[in-house]
Amino acid sequence: MRFIFPKFIFSCILVFTVFLLSGCFSTLQTAKTSDGFSFTGGLYSYTIEKHSYPESHYEDHYLLILMPRYGWAATEKKFGLEGGIRLVSDLLDQEKSGKPFWIFLEEFKLQIPRNRYLDLAFGVDFWLILPGSVYILASKDLSKTFALYGSGELFGGLYSITLGENKTGFYPKLTLGSEINFYKNFSALIEIENWFNTGWDARENIRFAAGVKVIPAKREK
């Protein structure tokens, strides 16, 4: 029993170290891959500054995130793989944005073989055929119900939705979140992310997301 606490501390240090080493509109996933089909839906919240006369003001906006995926879970002896699509829309925010837009991205995540300390995965997103972002994910199950996760990401700024103008290059961001498993096939996720974009102020760089993940129950053969 005397070795449990030091190992726990060591695992936590590893998790946060990974965060510091490292968007595509929220993370809403841990480093773990799962067998078969899964679906995650969520809401992404961000604030932008509107420059207007006589005074500038801040506006809150919300994006709808839909992520169907299919994968193979990692084990202690083999890698895990997960792929899917991410649909992003301001459908819930039309009064502020006018005509709604939809963005389609393809996602791929590779999890290294599992160990007792930390789940670790690497991922890449594409905007159709163009690179969207690359990221590293780390997560730790603290119990059967609760897990912490985080990611470091380089987001491809091919187009900045929040600024509404063409942008190039890559923007770094860090995400910290938690997953709560209510049932074996149903969990909730909540997270906060920090962008490192010098063109935004501190309020615009901090963003939030929340969602639910569902893994359909498999029928017994």
PDB file of C-alpha atoms in Angstrom:
ATOM      1  CA  MET A   1       0.000   0.000   0.000  1.00  0.00           C
ATOM      2  CA  ARG A   2       2.884   2.401   0.635  1.00  0.00           C
ATOM      3  CA  PHE A   3       3.722   2.471  -3.085  1.00  0.00           C
ATOM      4  CA  ILE A   4       0.250   3.481  -4.325  1.00  0.00           C
ATOM      5  CA  PHE A   5       0.482   7.174  -3.453  1.00  0.00           C
ATOM      6  CA  PRO A   6       3.923   7.792  -5.056  1.00  0.00           C
ATOM      7  CA  LYS A   7       2.738   6.054  -8.244  1.00  0.00           C
ATOM      8  CA  PHE A   8      -0.387   8.182  -8.311  1.00  0.00           C
ATOM      9  CA  ILE A   9       1.675  11.367  -7.935  1.00  0.00           C
ATOM     10  CA  PHE A  10       4.042  10.175 -10.646  1.00  0.00           C
ATOM     11  CA  SER A  11       1.112   9.545 -13.003  1.00  0.00           C
ATOM     12  CA  CYS A  12      -0.315  13.004 -12.379  1.00  0.00           C
ATOM     13  CA  ILE A  13       3.082  14.601 -13.040  1.00  0.00           C
ATOM     14  CA  LEU A  14       3.297  12.721 -16.332  1.00  0.00           C
ATOM     15  CA  VAL A  15      -0.166  13.900 -17.360  1.00  0.00           C
ATOM     16  CA  PHE A  16       0.565  17.561 -16.754  1.00  0.00           C
ATOM     17  CA  THR A  17       4.046  17.270 -18.284  1.00  0.00           C
ATOM     18  CA  VAL A  18       2.432  16.050 -21.493  1.00  0.00           C
ATOM     19  CA  PHE A  19       0.072  19.037 -21.380  1.00  0.00           C
ATOM     20  CA  LEU A  20       3.054  21.395 -21.273  1.00  0.00           C
ATOM     21  CA  LEU A  21       4.950  19.676 -24.100  1.00  0.00           C
ATOM     22  CA  SER A  22       2.472  20.185 -26.602  1.00  0.00           C
ATOM     23  CA  GLY A  23      -7.545  23.321 -32.133  1.00  0.00           C
ATOM     24  CA  CYS A  24      -9.924  21.837 -33.855  1.00  0.00           C
ATOM     25  CA  PHE A  25     -12.963  23.213 -32.018  1.00  0.00           C
ATOM     26  CA  SER A  26     -12.718  21.319 -28.713  1.00  0.00           C
ATOM     27  CA  THR A  27     -11.223  17.943 -27.866  1.00  0.00           C
ATOM     28  CA  LEU A  28     -14.086  16.040 -26.181  1.00  0.00           C
ATOM     29  CA  GLN A  29     -12.169  12.772 -26.007  1.00  0.00           C
ATOM     30  CA  THR A  30      -9.665  11.017 -23.820  1.00  0.00           C
ATOM     31  CA  ALA A  31      -6.579   9.211 -25.092  1.00  0.00           C
ATOM     32  CA  LYS A  32      -8.390   5.870 -24.928  1.00  0.00           C
ATOM     33  CA  THR A  33      -9.689   4.175 -28.059  1.00  0.00           C
ATOM     34  CA  SER A  34     -12.781   1.953 -27.962  1.00  0.00           C
ATOM     35  CA  ASP A  35     -14.027  -1.030 -29.942  1.00  0.00           C
ATOM     36  CA  GLY A  36     -16.722  -0.466 -32.506  1.00  0.00           C
ATOM     37  CA  PHE A  37     -18.919   2.543 -33.089  1.00  0.00           C
ATOM     38  CA  SER A  38     -19.201   5.534 -30.750  1.00  0.00           C
ATOM     39  CA  PHE A  39     -20.846   8.918 -30.976  1.00  0.00           C
ATOM     40  CA  THR A  40     -19.954  12.166 -29.198  1.00  0.00           C
ATOM     41  CA  GLY A  41     -22.026  15.318 -29.315  1.00  0.00           C
ATOM     42  CA  GLY A  42     -21.276  18.585 -27.603  1.00  0.00           C
ATOM     43  CA  LEU A  43     -21.324  22.346 -27.393  1.00  0.00           C
ATOM     44  CA  TYR A  44     -18.312  24.627 -27.832  1.00  0.00           C
ATOM     45  CA  SER A  45     -18.405  28.097 -26.263  1.00  0.00           C
ATOM     46  CA  TYR A  46     -16.163  31.020 -27.153  1.00  0.00           C
ATOM     47  CA  THR A  47     -16.118  34.804 -26.793  1.00  0.00           C
ATOM     48  CA  ILE A  48     -14.985  37.345 -29.354  1.00  0.00           C
ATOM     49  CA  GLU A  49     -14.519  41.092 -29.182  1.00  0.00           C
ATOM     50  CA  LYS A  50     -16.588  43.125 -31.613  1.00  0.00           C
ATOM     51  CA  HIS A  51     -14.995  46.425 -32.546  1.00  0.00           C
ATOM     52  CA  SER A  52     -17.726  48.996 -32.963  1.00  0.00           C
ATOM     53  CA  TYR A  53     -18.261  52.703 -32.454  1.00  0.00           C
ATOM     54  CA  PRO A  54     -18.314  54.238 -29.898  1.00  0.00           C
ATOM     55  CA  GLU A  55     -17.293  51.279 -27.718  1.00  0.00           C
ATOM     56  CA  SER A  56     -16.177  47.732 -28.411  1.00  0.00           C
ATOM     57  CA  HIS A  57     -18.082  44.884 -26.774  1.00  0.00           C
ATOM     58  CA  TYR A  58     -17.802  41.132 -26.251  1.00  0.00           C
ATOM     59  CA  GLU A  59     -20.136  38.542 -27.754  1.00  0.00           C
ATOM     60  CA  ASP A  60     -20.583  34.918 -26.701  1.00  0.00           C
ATOM     61  CA  HIS A  61     -20.958  32.310 -29.437  1.00  0.00           C
ATOM     62  CA  TYR A  62     -21.680  28.576 -29.530  1.00  0.00           C
ATOM     63  CA  LEU A  63     -20.786  25.822 -31.961  1.00  0.00           C
ATOM     64  CA  LEU A  64     -22.485  22.438 -32.243  1.00  0.00           C
ATOM     65  CA  ILE A  65     -20.032  19.504 -32.410  1.00  0.00           C
ATOM     66  CA  LEU A  66     -21.043  16.053 -33.762  1.00  0.00           C
ATOM     67  CA  MET A  67     -18.453  13.238 -33.843  1.00  0.00           C
ATOM     68  CA  PRO A  68     -19.285   9.682 -35.006  1.00  0.00           C
ATOM     69  CA  ARG A  69     -16.279   7.346 -34.732  1.00  0.00           C
ATOM     70  CA  TYR A  70     -15.266   3.738 -35.233  1.00  0.00           C
ATOM     71  CA  GLY A  71     -12.254   2.076 -33.677  1.00  0.00           C
ATOM     72  CA  TRP A  72     -10.305  -0.762 -32.127  1.00  0.00           C
ATOM     73  CA  ALA A  73      -9.305  -0.511 -28.463  1.00  0.00           C
ATOM     74  CA  ALA A  74      -5.667  -0.627 -27.401  1.00  0.00           C
ATOM     75  CA  THR A  75      -4.424  -3.390 -25.112  1.00  0.00           C
ATOM     76  CA  GLU A  76      -1.180  -3.888 -23.224  1.00  0.00           C
ATOM     77  CA  LYS A  77       0.248  -5.626 -26.295  1.00  0.00           C
ATOM     78  CA  LYS A  78      -1.192  -3.728 -29.261  1.00  0.00           C
ATOM     79  CA  PHE A  79      -1.938  -0.242 -30.477  1.00  0.00           C
ATOM     80  CA  GLY A  80      -5.437   1.158 -30.626  1.00  0.00           C
ATOM     81  CA  LEU A  81      -6.867   2.991 -33.622  1.00  0.00           C
ATOM     82  CA  GLU A  82      -9.890   5.231 -33.995  1.00  0.00           C
ATOM     83  CA  GLY A  83     -11.183   7.208 -36.942  1.00  0.00           C
ATOM     84  CA  GLY A  84     -14.225   9.274 -37.685  1.00  0.00           C
ATOM     85  CA  ILE A  85     -15.590  12.605 -38.722  1.00  0.00           C
ATOM     86  CA  ARG A  86     -16.251  15.866 -36.903  1.00  0.00           C
ATOM     87  CA  LEU A  87     -19.105  18.106 -37.977  1.00  0.00           C
ATOM     88  CA  VAL A  88     -18.962  21.675 -36.685  1.00  0.00           C
ATOM     89  CA  SER A  89     -21.815  24.140 -37.083  1.00  0.00           C
ATOM     90  CA  ASP A  90     -23.129  27.414 -35.674  1.00  0.00           C
ATOM     91  CA  LEU A  91     -26.667  26.119 -36.200  1.00  0.00           C
ATOM     92  CA  LEU A  92     -27.573  27.063 -32.616  1.00  0.00           C
ATOM     93  CA  ASP A  93     -26.195  30.583 -33.018  1.00  0.00           C
ATOM     94  CA  GLN A  94     -27.851  31.765 -36.229  1.00  0.00           C
ATOM     95  CA  GLU A  95     -29.235  34.996 -34.824  1.00  0.00           C
ATOM     96  CA  LYS A  96     -25.678  36.293 -34.424  1.00  0.00           C
ATOM     97  CA  SER A  97     -24.008  34.692 -37.405  1.00  0.00           C
ATOM     98  CA  GLY A  98     -26.727  34.806 -40.056  1.00  0.00           C
ATOM     99  CA  LYS A  99     -26.720  31.853 -42.440  1.00  0.00           C
ATOM    100  CA  PRO A 100     -25.384  28.749 -40.633  1.00  0.00           C
ATOM    101  CA  PHE A 101     -22.172  27.126 -41.778  1.00  0.00           C
ATOM    102  CA  TRP A 102     -21.048  23.494 -41.588  1.00  0.00           C
ATOM    103  CA  ILE A 103     -17.431  22.330 -41.438  1.00  0.00           C
ATOM    104  CA  PHE A 104     -16.410  18.744 -42.131  1.00  0.00           C
ATOM    105  CA  LEU A 105     -13.200  17.258 -40.711  1.00  0.00           C
ATOM    106  CA  GLU A 106     -11.756  13.740 -40.707  1.00  0.00           C
ATOM    107  CA  GLU A 107     -10.109  12.524 -37.479  1.00  0.00           C
ATOM    108  CA  PHE A 108      -7.605   9.760 -36.806  1.00  0.00           C
ATOM    109  CA  LYS A 109      -6.229   8.778 -33.383  1.00  0.00           C
ATOM    110  CA  LEU A 110      -3.521   6.208 -32.588  1.00  0.00           C
ATOM    111  CA  GLN A 111      -3.189   5.030 -28.984  1.00  0.00           C
ATOM    112  CA  ILE A 112       0.039   3.427 -27.818  1.00  0.00           C
ATOM    113  CA  PRO A 113      -0.239   0.094 -25.940  1.00  0.00           C
ATOM    114  CA  ARG A 114      -1.797   0.622 -22.528  1.00  0.00           C
ATOM    115  CA  ASN A 115       0.081   0.684 -19.235  1.00  0.00           C
ATOM    116  CA  ARG A 116      -0.889   1.203 -15.605  1.00  0.00           C
ATOM    117  CA  TYR A 117       0.295   4.804 -15.425  1.00  0.00           C
ATOM    118  CA  LEU A 118      -0.998   6.753 -18.391  1.00  0.00           C
ATOM    119  CA  ASP A 119      -2.999   6.440 -21.598  1.00  0.00           C
ATOM    120  CA  LEU A 120      -1.270   8.234 -24.457  1.00  0.00           C
ATOM    121  CA  ALA A 121      -2.402   8.848 -28.043  1.00  0.00           C
ATOM    122  CA  PHE A 122      -1.476  10.866 -31.090  1.00  0.00           C
ATOM    123  CA  GLY A 123      -3.945  12.325 -33.542  1.00  0.00           C
ATOM    124  CA  VAL A 124      -4.353  14.261 -36.750  1.00  0.00           C
ATOM    125  CA  ASP A 125      -7.318  16.032 -38.335  1.00  0.00           C
ATOM    126  CA  PHE A 126      -7.912  16.945 -41.956  1.00  0.00           C
ATOM    127  CA  TRP A 127     -10.068  19.629 -43.553  1.00  0.00           C
ATOM    128  CA  LEU A 128     -11.110  17.384 -46.453  1.00  0.00           C
ATOM    129  CA  ILE A 129      -7.633  16.830 -47.955  1.00  0.00           C
ATOM    130  CA  LEU A 130      -5.791  19.662 -46.183  1.00  0.00           C
ATOM    131  CA  PRO A 131      -4.029  19.145 -42.816  1.00  0.00           C
ATOM    132  CA  GLY A 132      -6.164  20.608 -40.048  1.00  0.00           C
ATOM    133  CA  SER A 133      -4.277  19.944 -36.822  1.00  0.00           C
ATOM    134  CA  VAL A 134      -1.946  17.558 -35.032  1.00  0.00           C
ATOM    135  CA  TYR A 135      -2.194  16.781 -31.345  1.00  0.00           C
ATOM    136  CA  ILE A 136      -1.096  14.589 -28.463  1.00  0.00           C
ATOM    137  CA  LEU A 137      -3.604  13.287 -25.911  1.00  0.00           C
ATOM    138  CA  ALA A 138      -2.978  11.988 -22.400  1.00  0.00           C
ATOM    139  CA  SER A 139      -5.512  10.683 -19.906  1.00  0.00           C
ATOM    140  CA  LYS A 140      -5.612   8.959 -16.537  1.00  0.00           C
ATOM    141  CA  ASP A 141      -8.448   6.920 -15.040  1.00  0.00           C
ATOM    142  CA  LEU A 142      -8.601   7.954 -11.399  1.00  0.00           C
ATOM    143  CA  SER A 143     -11.469   5.511 -10.796  1.00  0.00           C
ATOM    144  CA  LYS A 144     -14.090   3.575 -12.766  1.00  0.00           C
ATOM    145  CA  THR A 145     -16.200   6.720 -12.778  1.00  0.00           C
ATOM    146  CA  PHE A 146     -13.792   9.630 -13.167  1.00  0.00           C
ATOM    147  CA  ALA A 147     -10.905  10.370 -15.542  1.00  0.00           C
ATOM    148  CA  LEU A 148      -8.703  13.375 -16.285  1.00  0.00           C
ATOM    149  CA  TYR A 149      -7.419  14.140 -19.755  1.00  0.00           C
ATOM    150  CA  GLY A 150      -5.518  16.787 -21.602  1.00  0.00           C
ATOM    151  CA  SER A 151      -4.125  17.585 -25.009  1.00  0.00           C
ATOM    152  CA  GLY A 152      -1.562  19.768 -26.683  1.00  0.00           C
ATOM    153  CA  GLU A 153      -2.446  20.756 -30.222  1.00  0.00           C
ATOM    154  CA  LEU A 154      -1.221  22.715 -33.205  1.00  0.00           C
ATOM    155  CA  PHE A 155      -4.330  23.981 -34.955  1.00  0.00           C
ATOM    156  CA  GLY A 156      -4.083  24.722 -38.666  1.00  0.00           C
ATOM    157  CA  GLY A 157      -5.295  28.262 -39.178  1.00  0.00           C
ATOM    158  CA  LEU A 158      -6.412  27.815 -42.766  1.00  0.00           C
ATOM    159  CA  TYR A 159      -9.483  29.840 -41.910  1.00  0.00           C
ATOM    160  CA  SER A 160     -10.330  31.582 -38.672  1.00  0.00           C
ATOM    161  CA  ILE A 161     -14.062  31.352 -38.006  1.00  0.00           C
ATOM    162  CA  THR A 162     -14.019  33.542 -34.931  1.00  0.00           C
ATOM    163  CA  LEU A 163     -12.180  36.355 -36.674  1.00  0.00           C
ATOM    164  CA  GLY A 164     -14.031  35.862 -39.956  1.00  0.00           C
ATOM    165  CA  GLU A 165     -10.995  36.287 -42.188  1.00  0.00           C
ATOM    166  CA  ASN A 166      -8.340  34.231 -43.906  1.00  0.00           C
ATOM    167  CA  LYS A 167      -5.478  33.104 -41.687  1.00  0.00           C
ATOM    168  CA  THR A 168      -2.480  30.875 -42.295  1.00  0.00           C
ATOM    169  CA  GLY A 169      -0.022  29.093 -40.051  1.00  0.00           C
ATOM    170  CA  PHE A 170      -0.588  27.012 -36.925  1.00  0.00           C
ATOM    171  CA  TYR A 171      -1.873  28.128 -33.530  1.00  0.00           C
ATOM    172  CA  PRO A 172      -0.959  26.182 -30.362  1.00  0.00           C
ATOM    173  CA  LYS A 173      -3.502  25.416 -27.665  1.00  0.00           C
ATOM    174  CA  LEU A 174      -3.723  23.326 -24.483  1.00  0.00           C
ATOM    175  CA  THR A 175      -6.849  21.574 -23.204  1.00  0.00           C
ATOM    176  CA  LEU A 176      -7.673  20.156 -19.773  1.00  0.00           C
ATOM    177  CA  GLY A 177     -10.824  18.126 -19.221  1.00  0.00           C
ATOM    178  CA  SER A 178     -12.581  15.449 -17.228  1.00  0.00           C
ATOM    179  CA  GLU A 179     -14.788  12.520 -18.136  1.00  0.00           C
ATOM    180  CA  ILE A 180     -17.521  11.164 -15.856  1.00  0.00           C
ATOM    181  CA  ASN A 181     -18.801   7.676 -16.648  1.00  0.00           C
ATOM    182  CA  PHE A 182     -22.415   7.360 -15.557  1.00  0.00           C
ATOM    183  CA  TYR A 183     -22.874   3.952 -17.148  1.00  0.00           C
ATOM    184  CA  LYS A 184     -20.638   1.552 -19.045  1.00  0.00           C
ATOM    185  CA  ASN A 185     -21.653   3.010 -22.408  1.00  0.00           C
ATOM    186  CA  PHE A 186     -22.474   6.605 -21.482  1.00  0.00           C
ATOM    187  CA  SER A 187     -20.230   9.385 -20.206  1.00  0.00           C
ATOM    188  CA  ALA A 188     -20.130  13.169 -19.944  1.00  0.00           C
ATOM    189  CA  LEU A 189     -17.133  15.358 -20.757  1.00  0.00           C
ATOM    190  CA  ILE A 190     -16.323  18.920 -19.756  1.00  0.00           C
ATOM    191  CA  GLU A 191     -13.193  20.864 -20.613  1.00  0.00           C
ATOM    192  CA  ILE A 192     -11.435  24.185 -20.712  1.00  0.00           C
ATOM    193  CA  GLU A 193      -8.857  25.190 -23.316  1.00  0.00           C
ATOM    194  CA  ASN A 194      -6.315  27.947 -23.627  1.00  0.00           C
ATOM    195  CA  TRP A 195      -5.181  29.242 -26.999  1.00  0.00           C
ATOM    196  CA  PHE A 196      -1.834  30.961 -27.476  1.00  0.00           C
ATOM    197  CA  ASN A 197      -2.815  33.521 -30.071  1.00  0.00           C
ATOM    198  CA  THR A 198      -1.294  36.935 -29.515  1.00  0.00           C
ATOM    199  CA  GLY A 199      -3.943  38.480 -31.749  1.00  0.00           C
ATOM    200  CA  TRP A 200      -6.640  37.730 -29.159  1.00  0.00           C
ATOM    201  CA  ASP A 201      -6.938  38.986 -25.604  1.00  0.00           C
ATOM    202  CA  ALA A 202      -7.077  36.709 -22.560  1.00  0.00           C
ATOM    203  CA  ARG A 203     -10.873  36.453 -22.595  1.00  0.00           C
ATOM    204  CA  GLU A 204     -10.910  35.283 -26.218  1.00  0.00           C
ATOM    205  CA  ASN A 205      -8.142  32.755 -25.677  1.00  0.00           C
ATOM    206  CA  ILE A 206     -10.035  30.879 -22.929  1.00  0.00           C
ATOM    207  CA  ARG A 207     -12.783  28.605 -24.300  1.00  0.00           C
ATOM    208  CA  PHE A 208     -15.066  25.878 -22.968  1.00  0.00           C
ATOM    209  CA  ALA A 209     -16.735  22.710 -24.221  1.00  0.00           C
ATOM    210  CA  ALA A 210     -19.087  20.077 -22.842  1.00  0.00           C
ATOM    211  CA  GLY A 211     -20.563  16.953 -24.344  1.00  0.00           C
ATOM    212  CA  VAL A 212     -21.695  13.359 -23.984  1.00  0.00           C
ATOM    213  CA  LYS A 213     -20.270  10.165 -25.444  1.00  0.00           C
ATOM    214  CA  VAL A 214     -22.397   7.123 -26.245  1.00  0.00           C
ATOM    215  CA  ILE A 215     -21.147   3.649 -27.158  1.00  0.00           C
ATOM    216  CA  PRO A 216     -24.078   1.515 -28.369  1.00  0.00           C
ATOM    217  CA  ALA A 217     -24.433  -1.727 -26.446  1.00  0.00           C
ATOM    218  CA  LYS A 218     -23.304  -4.751 -28.420  1.00  0.00           C
ATOM    219  CA  ARG A 219     -25.795  -7.537 -28.927  1.00  0.00           C
ATOM    220  CA  GLU A 220     -24.869 -10.959 -27.672  1.00  0.00           C
ATOM    221  CA  LYS A 221     -24.401 -13.479 -30.465  1.00  0.00           C
TER     222      LYS A 221
END
